[in-house]
Amino acid sequence: MKTYDAHSAEAQLKELPGWAFRDSGIEKTYLFENFIDAFGFMAKAAIYAEKANHHPEWSNVYNKVHVRLSTHDAGGLTDYDFQLAQQLEKCL
Amino acid sequence: MKTYDAHSAEAQLKELPGWAFRDSGIEKTYLFENFIDAFGFMAKAAIYAEKANHHPEWSNVYNKVHVRLSTHDAGGLTDYDFQLAQQLEKCL
C-alpha cells in the first residue's frame, strides 16, 4: 500500500483545511461550541469510521476534539486516512 | 471545594477498580472487544457527563478508551470526579 510523506501528502492536504502531516500521519484539532456539538461530531464520525473499517486515534476535552489518522497496517499515511479525513469534514 | 491527594483518595479508589490517582486527577484505561463496544461506552458516558455538567478528558484508539477525570475549576480531584467515575463504571 502506498504511503505518503510530508512532501507527497501536500496535494491531498490542500483539500483538507486544518489538517497537517505529523509523525507519519495527519492530524487536526476541531473546536466546537460545546461538548454536545463535539461529541455529536464524534458520534457521526465513529459510524463512518466503523463502516470504513478504518478508525481514528482521537481525544476529546469538552469542546475540543483532536484527531490523528494513520494506517497501522501500512506503517504510515495512506489513502484510507485521506478518505476518512474527507468523511470527518462532512460530519461538521 | 475539597480536593483529594493520592493519600486522601485511597478510600474512594478502593471502590473504583482500575482507577488510579495521577497528576491531581484519576485515570483508567478501559479495554473492549472492538470499536463498537468502545464507542458505545463513550456514547453512554457522554450523556451522563453532559447531564452532570462534568466532562472527562478522554482518548480512544479502536478498542481502547483512556479516561482522565479532574475538576478544572477546583484545580484538582474532587467528589465530582469520583461521582463521574462511578457512573462510567455503570456504563460498562
Tab-separated table of C-alpha atoms in Angstrom:
chain	number	residue	atom	x	y	z
A	1	MET	CA	0.000	0.000	0.000
A	2	LYS	CA	1.361	3.418	-0.959
A	3	THR	CA	2.366	5.589	1.978
A	4	TYR	CA	2.779	9.356	1.910
A	5	ASP	CA	5.458	11.536	3.457
A	6	ALA	CA	5.179	15.230	4.251
A	7	HIS	CA	6.041	16.153	0.681
A	8	SER	CA	3.861	13.684	-1.197
A	9	ALA	CA	0.940	14.475	1.115
A	10	GLU	CA	0.915	18.160	0.179
A	11	ALA	CA	-1.531	17.957	-2.714
A	12	GLN	CA	-4.077	15.983	-0.682
A	13	LEU	CA	-3.710	18.233	2.348
A	14	LYS	CA	-4.553	21.318	0.275
A	15	GLU	CA	-8.101	19.981	0.087
A	16	LEU	CA	-8.254	19.312	3.821
A	17	PRO	CA	-8.150	22.626	5.704
A	18	GLY	CA	-6.741	22.407	9.202
A	19	TRP	CA	-5.121	19.031	8.632
A	20	ALA	CA	-1.355	18.743	8.893
A	21	PHE	CA	1.180	15.997	8.393
A	22	ARG	CA	2.814	14.821	11.615
A	23	ASP	CA	4.784	11.682	12.510
A	24	SER	CA	3.681	9.577	9.514
A	25	GLY	CA	0.056	10.570	9.902
A	26	ILE	CA	-2.267	13.550	9.590
A	27	GLU	CA	-3.803	15.475	12.470
A	28	LYS	CA	-6.422	18.128	13.111
A	29	THR	CA	-7.920	19.729	16.179
A	30	TYR	CA	-11.612	20.569	15.858
A	31	LEU	CA	-13.174	23.210	18.079
A	32	PHE	CA	-16.906	23.256	18.745
A	33	GLU	CA	-19.323	25.428	20.700
A	34	ASN	CA	-19.712	22.929	23.492
A	35	PHE	CA	-19.499	19.265	24.495
A	36	ILE	CA	-22.757	18.261	22.818
A	37	ASP	CA	-21.509	19.519	19.462
A	38	ALA	CA	-18.075	17.962	19.967
A	39	PHE	CA	-19.442	14.570	20.897
A	40	GLY	CA	-22.118	14.797	18.213
A	41	PHE	CA	-19.333	15.123	15.669
A	42	MET	CA	-17.551	12.140	17.191
A	43	ALA	CA	-20.707	10.034	17.085
A	44	LYS	CA	-21.192	10.694	13.374
A	45	ALA	CA	-17.521	10.148	12.673
A	46	ALA	CA	-17.494	6.906	14.662
A	47	ILE	CA	-20.148	5.384	12.437
A	48	TYR	CA	-18.295	6.389	9.272
A	49	ALA	CA	-15.062	5.004	10.694
A	50	GLU	CA	-16.606	1.679	11.623
A	51	LYS	CA	-18.298	1.389	8.249
A	52	ALA	CA	-14.951	2.011	6.519
A	53	ASN	CA	-13.192	-0.277	8.999
A	54	HIS	CA	-10.625	2.468	9.485
A	55	HIS	CA	-10.504	4.101	12.891
A	56	PRO	CA	-9.053	7.334	14.232
A	57	GLU	CA	-6.847	7.936	17.223
A	58	TRP	CA	-8.695	10.762	18.906
A	59	SER	CA	-9.126	12.622	22.122
A	60	ASN	CA	-11.747	14.957	23.488
A	61	VAL	CA	-11.836	17.555	26.213
A	62	TYR	CA	-15.134	19.435	26.452
A	63	ASN	CA	-15.493	21.334	23.135
A	64	LYS	CA	-12.228	20.134	21.593
A	65	VAL	CA	-11.591	17.010	19.513
A	66	HIS	CA	-8.103	16.136	18.366
A	67	VAL	CA	-7.893	13.543	15.594
A	68	ARG	CA	-4.900	11.638	14.302
A	69	LEU	CA	-5.124	9.376	11.265
A	70	SER	CA	-2.519	6.868	10.218
A	71	THR	CA	-2.727	3.361	8.790
A	72	HIS	CA	-1.276	0.940	11.306
A	73	ASP	CA	-1.100	-1.999	8.908
A	74	ALA	CA	0.852	0.053	6.382
A	75	GLY	CA	3.073	1.748	8.953
A	76	GLY	CA	2.186	5.221	7.742
A	77	LEU	CA	-0.181	7.568	5.975
A	78	THR	CA	-2.278	6.067	3.193
A	79	ASP	CA	-5.286	6.879	1.034
A	80	TYR	CA	-7.500	5.368	3.749
A	81	ASP	CA	-6.509	8.244	6.003
A	82	PHE	CA	-7.297	10.888	3.410
A	83	GLN	CA	-10.648	9.239	2.723
A	84	LEU	CA	-11.525	9.211	6.414
A	85	ALA	CA	-10.393	12.824	6.816
A	86	GLN	CA	-12.731	13.803	3.994
A	87	GLN	CA	-15.585	11.995	5.720
A	88	LEU	CA	-14.799	13.719	9.022
A	89	GLU	CA	-15.042	17.096	7.294
A	90	LYS	CA	-18.527	16.138	6.160
A	91	CYS	CA	-19.511	15.364	9.772
A	92	LEU	CA	-19.203	19.043	10.744
B	1	MET	CA	-14.392	22.646	47.118
B	2	LYS	CA	-12.466	19.824	48.795
B	3	THR	CA	-9.688	18.367	46.672
B	4	TYR	CA	-8.076	14.975	47.178
B	5	ASP	CA	-4.434	13.971	47.012
B	6	ALA	CA	-3.069	10.475	46.450
B	7	HIS	CA	-3.463	9.644	50.125
B	8	SER	CA	-6.925	11.054	50.775
B	9	ALA	CA	-8.200	9.489	47.533
B	10	GLU	CA	-7.318	5.969	48.659
B	11	ALA	CA	-10.629	5.102	50.311
B	12	GLN	CA	-12.664	6.230	47.294
B	13	LEU	CA	-10.359	4.472	44.830
B	14	LYS	CA	-10.850	1.146	46.620
B	15	GLU	CA	-14.390	1.174	45.266
B	16	LEU	CA	-13.254	2.010	41.738
B	17	PRO	CA	-11.276	-0.917	40.321
B	18	GLY	CA	-8.727	0.040	37.681
B	19	TRP	CA	-8.762	3.712	38.581
B	20	ALA	CA	-5.541	5.291	39.838
B	21	PHE	CA	-4.545	8.701	41.123
B	22	ARG	CA	-2.280	10.608	38.755
B	23	ASP	CA	-1.313	14.301	38.499
B	24	SER	CA	-4.171	15.646	40.637
B	25	GLY	CA	-6.753	13.510	38.871
B	26	ILE	CA	-7.832	9.899	38.450
B	27	GLU	CA	-7.326	7.781	35.352
B	28	LYS	CA	-8.389	4.462	33.915
B	29	THR	CA	-7.877	2.655	30.617
B	30	TYR	CA	-10.854	0.591	29.508
B	31	LEU	CA	-10.398	-2.256	27.045
B	32	PHE	CA	-13.286	-3.531	24.935
B	33	GLU	CA	-13.814	-6.237	22.345
B	34	ASN	CA	-13.882	-3.818	19.440
B	35	PHE	CA	-14.561	-0.241	18.351
B	36	ILE	CA	-18.346	-0.550	18.504
B	37	ASP	CA	-18.181	-1.544	22.161
B	38	ALA	CA	-15.597	1.123	22.954
B	39	PHE	CA	-17.555	3.904	21.318
B	40	GLY	CA	-20.831	2.587	22.721
B	41	PHE	CA	-19.354	3.022	26.180
B	42	MET	CA	-18.263	6.547	25.275
B	43	ALA	CA	-21.712	7.427	23.958
B	44	LYS	CA	-23.378	6.365	27.197
B	45	ALA	CA	-20.726	8.087	29.275
B	46	ALA	CA	-21.016	11.272	27.223
B	47	ILE	CA	-24.685	11.640	28.080
B	48	TYR	CA	-24.023	11.085	31.783
B	49	ALA	CA	-21.179	13.592	31.679
B	50	GLU	CA	-23.249	16.258	29.967
B	51	LYS	CA	-26.149	15.698	32.364
B	52	ALA	CA	-23.791	16.124	35.317
B	53	ASN	CA	-22.081	19.058	33.584
B	54	HIS	CA	-18.774	17.399	34.385
B	55	HIS	CA	-16.745	16.164	31.428
B	56	PRO	CA	-13.874	13.741	31.033
B	57	GLU	CA	-10.580	14.142	29.222
B	58	TRP	CA	-10.524	11.008	27.170
B	59	SER	CA	-8.967	9.360	24.180
B	60	ASN	CA	-9.851	6.379	22.055
B	61	VAL	CA	-7.935	4.098	19.739
B	62	TYR	CA	-10.011	1.232	18.328
B	63	ASN	CA	-10.991	-0.908	21.361
B	64	LYS	CA	-9.240	1.211	23.986
B	65	VAL	CA	-10.601	4.199	25.907
B	66	HIS	CA	-8.383	6.134	28.282
B	67	VAL	CA	-10.204	8.422	30.710
B	68	ARG	CA	-8.824	11.141	32.952
B	69	LEU	CA	-11.021	12.949	35.467
B	70	SER	CA	-10.087	16.114	37.285
B	71	THR	CA	-12.033	19.217	38.253
B	72	HIS	CA	-10.631	22.175	36.371
B	73	ASP	CA	-12.467	24.811	38.424
B	74	ALA	CA	-11.115	23.363	41.658
B	75	GLY	CA	-7.618	22.726	40.322
B	76	GLY	CA	-7.657	19.087	41.310
B	77	LEU	CA	-9.546	15.939	42.154
B	78	THR	CA	-12.977	16.409	43.747
B	79	ASP	CA	-16.113	14.455	44.555
B	80	TYR	CA	-17.426	15.328	41.093
B	81	ASP	CA	-14.696	13.140	39.640
B	82	PHE	CA	-15.494	10.203	41.877
B	83	GLN	CA	-19.175	10.544	41.042
B	84	LEU	CA	-18.457	10.549	37.321
B	85	ALA	CA	-16.084	7.580	37.675
B	86	GLN	CA	-18.880	5.652	39.382
B	87	GLN	CA	-21.230	6.499	36.531
B	88	LEU	CA	-18.656	5.392	33.955
B	89	GLU	CA	-18.372	2.031	35.681
B	90	LYS	CA	-22.138	1.659	35.247
B	91	CYS	CA	-21.796	2.295	31.509
B	92	LEU	CA	-19.892	-0.965	31.026
